[in-house]
Amino acid sequence: MNLHEYQGKEILNSFGVRIQRGIVATTPEEAVDAAKKLTEDTGTGWHVIKAQIHAGGRGKGGGVKLAKNLDDVKSIANDIIGMMLITPQTPPQGKLVNQVLVAEDVYYPGDSEPEEYYMSVLLNRATGRNMIMYSTEGGMDIETVAEETPHLIFTEEIDPLLGIMPFQARKIAFNLGLSGAAFKEMVRFVTSLYTAYVKSDSSLFEINPVLKTSDDKILAVDAKVTLDDNALFRHKDYAELRDTREENPIEVEAKAAGLNYVDLDGNVGCMVNGAGLAMGTMDLIKESGGEPANFLDVGGTADAQRVETAFGIILKDPNVKAILVNIFGGIVRCDRVAQGVVDAYKNMGDQINVPIICRLQGTNAKEAKELIDNSGMEIISATEFQEAADKVHEVLSA
Ligand code: GDP
Ligand code: MN
């Protein structure tokens, strides 16, 4: 689950990581109130207004602006709220900005040398360990740094049993070229950041930039935080941080219906029981000359209701030209699934406007095929994997 910058910063702050402070606002008036409050709390004169969307590169796209007085705050917030913000990470049409973070200006006027670093915490899947990735080249596109000057990116692997050791935090501060008070601050920053990552059950922290001010404070100016969905049950208070406006609407609906659905770009919808079979089926679709339009695991109970919901969700995607149903009847009997498909087809009538290829294999597969063939519905049955692929190929090239 991805979070907004302001939510990520709140989590960091709750674990003692120093952050650029801010208050979220959904209207220009709220932005002005937020700015006044921040001035009271932090003494800041200037503010930065930052668009809150689930995408980076906002600065370049005009989604991060400096306000030198309350009139600026109001007019900038007015411009940014409601805009379609286009950045290298958004879809081409951009993303609608629903809210802004009004933050204290931490790049002090007259501060000639604010230093920007890059730091992320993530899992190294090759070693099965968390690592801290960091660089002196913060504030800019880390992908470009990785491509052009990879020697400027360092990694530090953390032992899962020992956690981050003091010598590791010191090594990081040293490699970033720090000394004196800033060195100590960085050691504290890295240690609390790593602790926050582990305790919040996150799968990604990306802080770009981490800022060193001229008076040697180290703080997180940006925060990209991804929480591990599978650990959300341990953090009931994080559940409300989900912003479904930022997610794919079809995926949100599927999730609510208890279906495991991932939207893809292809033209063949598929409905499968079991994640492994779903992956195999997607390969099969590619083999047949099509491209999978989705990943969909309907799970163990493929009754008429569930099949109907699944069809409905697949058909919301206008690119779908055919649907392949590929169900293995292990615990669930194939004839029950076939009945489910036929009933769903009947109920949905004209809504189903693409050919359906149905492969049922396993317990009562023969009965299932008969049921489909005798249903009078335009459902193409298949028993073998290759046969199903050939039939998908046929309907696509028809
Ligand atoms: P991103 O572009 O989506 O990664 O958004 P960031 O939160 O990283 O902000 C983009 C840029 O805005 C930063 O790299 C800074 O250069 C600038 N910025 C952020 N906060 C401040 C601030 O308090 N004062 C000033 N002057 N600039 C800021
Ligand atoms: Mn950033």
mmCIF file with all atom_site columns, N, CA and C and ligand atoms in Angstrom, residues 5 50 55-59 64 89 118 139-140 206-210 221-224, ligand 2:
data_model
loop_
_atom_site.group_PDB
_atom_site.id
_atom_site.type_symbol
_atom_site.label_atom_id
_atom_site.label_alt_id
_atom_site.label_comp_id
_atom_site.label_asym_id
_atom_site.label_entity_id
_atom_site.label_seq_id
_atom_site.pdbx_PDB_ins_code
_atom_site.Cartn_x
_atom_site.Cartn_y
_atom_site.Cartn_z
_atom_site.occupancy
_atom_site.B_iso_or_equiv
_atom_site.pdbx_formal_charge
_atom_site.auth_seq_id
_atom_site.auth_comp_id
_atom_site.auth_asym_id
_atom_site.auth_atom_id
_atom_site.pdbx_PDB_model_num
ATOM   1  N  N  . GLU A 1 5   ? 3.035  11.561 0.732   1.00 0.00 ? 5   GLU A N  1
ATOM   2  C  CA . GLU A 1 5   ? 4.206  12.107 1.440   1.00 0.00 ? 5   GLU A CA 1
ATOM   3  C  C  . GLU A 1 5   ? 3.861  12.489 2.882   1.00 0.00 ? 5   GLU A C  1
ATOM   4  N  N  . LYS A 1 50  ? 3.161  21.630 -1.465  1.00 0.00 ? 50  LYS A N  1
ATOM   5  C  CA . LYS A 1 50  ? 3.536  20.402 -2.175  1.00 0.00 ? 50  LYS A CA 1
ATOM   6  C  C  . LYS A 1 50  ? 2.313  19.559 -2.517  1.00 0.00 ? 50  LYS A C  1
ATOM   7  N  N  . ALA A 1 55  ? 2.931  9.793  -6.767  1.00 0.00 ? 55  ALA A N  1
ATOM   8  C  CA . ALA A 1 55  ? 3.918  9.782  -7.849  1.00 0.00 ? 55  ALA A CA 1
ATOM   9  C  C  . ALA A 1 55  ? 5.015  10.749 -7.484  1.00 0.00 ? 55  ALA A C  1
ATOM   10 N  N  . GLY A 1 56  ? 6.233  10.440 -7.885  1.00 0.00 ? 56  GLY A N  1
ATOM   11 C  CA . GLY A 1 56  ? 7.359  11.321 -7.611  1.00 0.00 ? 56  GLY A CA 1
ATOM   12 C  C  . GLY A 1 56  ? 7.588  12.285 -8.769  1.00 0.00 ? 56  GLY A C  1
ATOM   13 N  N  . GLY A 1 57  ? 8.654  13.051 -8.659  1.00 0.00 ? 57  GLY A N  1
ATOM   14 C  CA . GLY A 1 57  ? 8.979  14.016 -9.705  1.00 0.00 ? 57  GLY A CA 1
ATOM   15 C  C  . GLY A 1 57  ? 8.049  15.209 -9.718  1.00 0.00 ? 57  GLY A C  1
ATOM   16 N  N  . ARG A 1 58  ? 7.394  15.467 -8.576  1.00 0.00 ? 58  ARG A N  1
ATOM   17 C  CA . ARG A 1 58  ? 6.402  16.547 -8.519  1.00 0.00 ? 58  ARG A CA 1
ATOM   18 C  C  . ARG A 1 58  ? 7.037  17.905 -8.715  1.00 0.00 ? 58  ARG A C  1
ATOM   19 N  N  . GLY A 1 59  ? 8.261  18.050 -8.172  1.00 0.00 ? 59  GLY A N  1
ATOM   20 C  CA . GLY A 1 59  ? 8.958  19.325 -8.277  1.00 0.00 ? 59  GLY A CA 1
ATOM   21 C  C  . GLY A 1 59  ? 9.073  19.760 -9.734  1.00 0.00 ? 59  GLY A C  1
ATOM   22 N  N  . VAL A 1 64  ? 5.529  21.485 -6.670  1.00 0.00 ? 64  VAL A N  1
ATOM   23 C  CA . VAL A 1 64  ? 6.171  21.917 -5.416  1.00 0.00 ? 64  VAL A CA 1
ATOM   24 C  C  . VAL A 1 64  ? 6.599  23.373 -5.606  1.00 0.00 ? 64  VAL A C  1
ATOM   25 N  N  . GLN A 1 89  ? 6.397  10.183 -13.573 1.00 0.00 ? 89  GLN A N  1
ATOM   26 C  CA . GLN A 1 89  ? 5.849  8.960  -12.975 1.00 0.00 ? 89  GLN A CA 1
ATOM   27 C  C  . GLN A 1 89  ? 4.319  8.855  -13.033 1.00 0.00 ? 89  GLN A C  1
ATOM   28 N  N  . TYR A 1 118 ? 20.476 11.231 -0.841  1.00 0.00 ? 118 TYR A N  1
ATOM   29 C  CA . TYR A 1 118 ? 19.441 10.240 -1.154  1.00 0.00 ? 118 TYR A CA 1
ATOM   30 C  C  . TYR A 1 118 ? 19.571 9.096  -0.163  1.00 0.00 ? 118 TYR A C  1
ATOM   31 N  N  . GLY A 1 139 ? 18.278 14.676 -4.180  1.00 0.00 ? 139 GLY A N  1
ATOM   32 C  CA . GLY A 1 139 ? 17.507 15.774 -4.748  1.00 0.00 ? 139 GLY A CA 1
ATOM   33 C  C  . GLY A 1 139 ? 17.206 15.573 -6.220  1.00 0.00 ? 139 GLY A C  1
ATOM   34 N  N  . MET A 1 140 ? 18.002 14.744 -6.883  1.00 0.00 ? 140 MET A N  1
ATOM   35 C  CA . MET A 1 140 ? 17.746 14.523 -8.304  1.00 0.00 ? 140 MET A CA 1
ATOM   36 C  C  . MET A 1 140 ? 17.291 13.095 -8.544  1.00 0.00 ? 140 MET A C  1
ATOM   37 N  N  . GLU A 1 206 ? 11.716 5.665  0.781   1.00 0.00 ? 206 GLU A N  1
ATOM   38 C  CA . GLU A 1 206 ? 12.636 6.384  -0.094  1.00 0.00 ? 206 GLU A CA 1
ATOM   39 C  C  . GLU A 1 206 ? 12.588 7.861  0.289   1.00 0.00 ? 206 GLU A C  1
ATOM   40 N  N  . ILE A 1 207 ? 13.709 8.352  0.797   1.00 0.00 ? 207 ILE A N  1
ATOM   41 C  CA . ILE A 1 207 ? 13.774 9.736  1.266   1.00 0.00 ? 207 ILE A CA 1
ATOM   42 C  C  . ILE A 1 207 ? 14.710 10.493 0.330   1.00 0.00 ? 207 ILE A C  1
ATOM   43 N  N  . ASN A 1 208 ? 14.126 11.310 -0.524  1.00 0.00 ? 208 ASN A N  1
ATOM   44 C  CA . ASN A 1 208 ? 14.918 12.042 -1.505  1.00 0.00 ? 208 ASN A CA 1
ATOM   45 C  C  . ASN A 1 208 ? 14.312 13.426 -1.722  1.00 0.00 ? 208 ASN A C  1
ATOM   46 N  N  . PRO A 1 209 ? 14.876 14.460 -1.128  1.00 0.00 ? 209 PRO A N  1
ATOM   47 C  CA . PRO A 1 209 ? 16.161 14.478 -0.441  1.00 0.00 ? 209 PRO A CA 1
ATOM   48 C  C  . PRO A 1 209 ? 16.064 14.315 1.075   1.00 0.00 ? 209 PRO A C  1
ATOM   49 N  N  . VAL A 1 210 ? 17.201 13.792 1.626   1.00 0.00 ? 210 VAL A N  1
ATOM   50 C  CA . VAL A 1 210 ? 17.504 13.986 3.045   1.00 0.00 ? 210 VAL A CA 1
ATOM   51 C  C  . VAL A 1 210 ? 18.326 15.275 3.046   1.00 0.00 ? 210 VAL A C  1
ATOM   52 N  N  . VAL A 1 221 ? 13.017 15.616 3.838   1.00 0.00 ? 221 VAL A N  1
ATOM   53 C  CA . VAL A 1 221 ? 12.230 16.640 3.155   1.00 0.00 ? 221 VAL A CA 1
ATOM   54 C  C  . VAL A 1 221 ? 11.128 15.986 2.320   1.00 0.00 ? 221 VAL A C  1
ATOM   55 N  N  . ASP A 1 222 ? 11.367 14.773 1.871   1.00 0.00 ? 222 ASP A N  1
ATOM   56 C  CA . ASP A 1 222 ? 10.376 14.031 1.091   1.00 0.00 ? 222 ASP A CA 1
ATOM   57 C  C  . ASP A 1 222 ? 10.290 12.633 1.712   1.00 0.00 ? 222 ASP A C  1
ATOM   58 N  N  . ALA A 1 223 ? 9.183  11.935 1.470   1.00 0.00 ? 223 ALA A N  1
ATOM   59 C  CA . ALA A 1 223 ? 9.057  10.568 1.991   1.00 0.00 ? 223 ALA A CA 1
ATOM   60 C  C  . ALA A 1 223 ? 8.147  9.763  1.090   1.00 0.00 ? 223 ALA A C  1
ATOM   61 N  N  . LYS A 1 224 ? 8.721  8.737  0.488   1.00 0.00 ? 224 LYS A N  1
ATOM   62 C  CA . LYS A 1 224 ? 7.890  7.766  -0.211  1.00 0.00 ? 224 LYS A CA 1
ATOM   63 C  C  . LYS A 1 224 ? 7.885  6.510  0.647   1.00 0.00 ? 224 LYS A C  1
HETATM 64 MN MN . MN  B 2 .   ? 11.667 13.787 -3.827  1.00 0.00 ? 2   MN  B MN 1
#
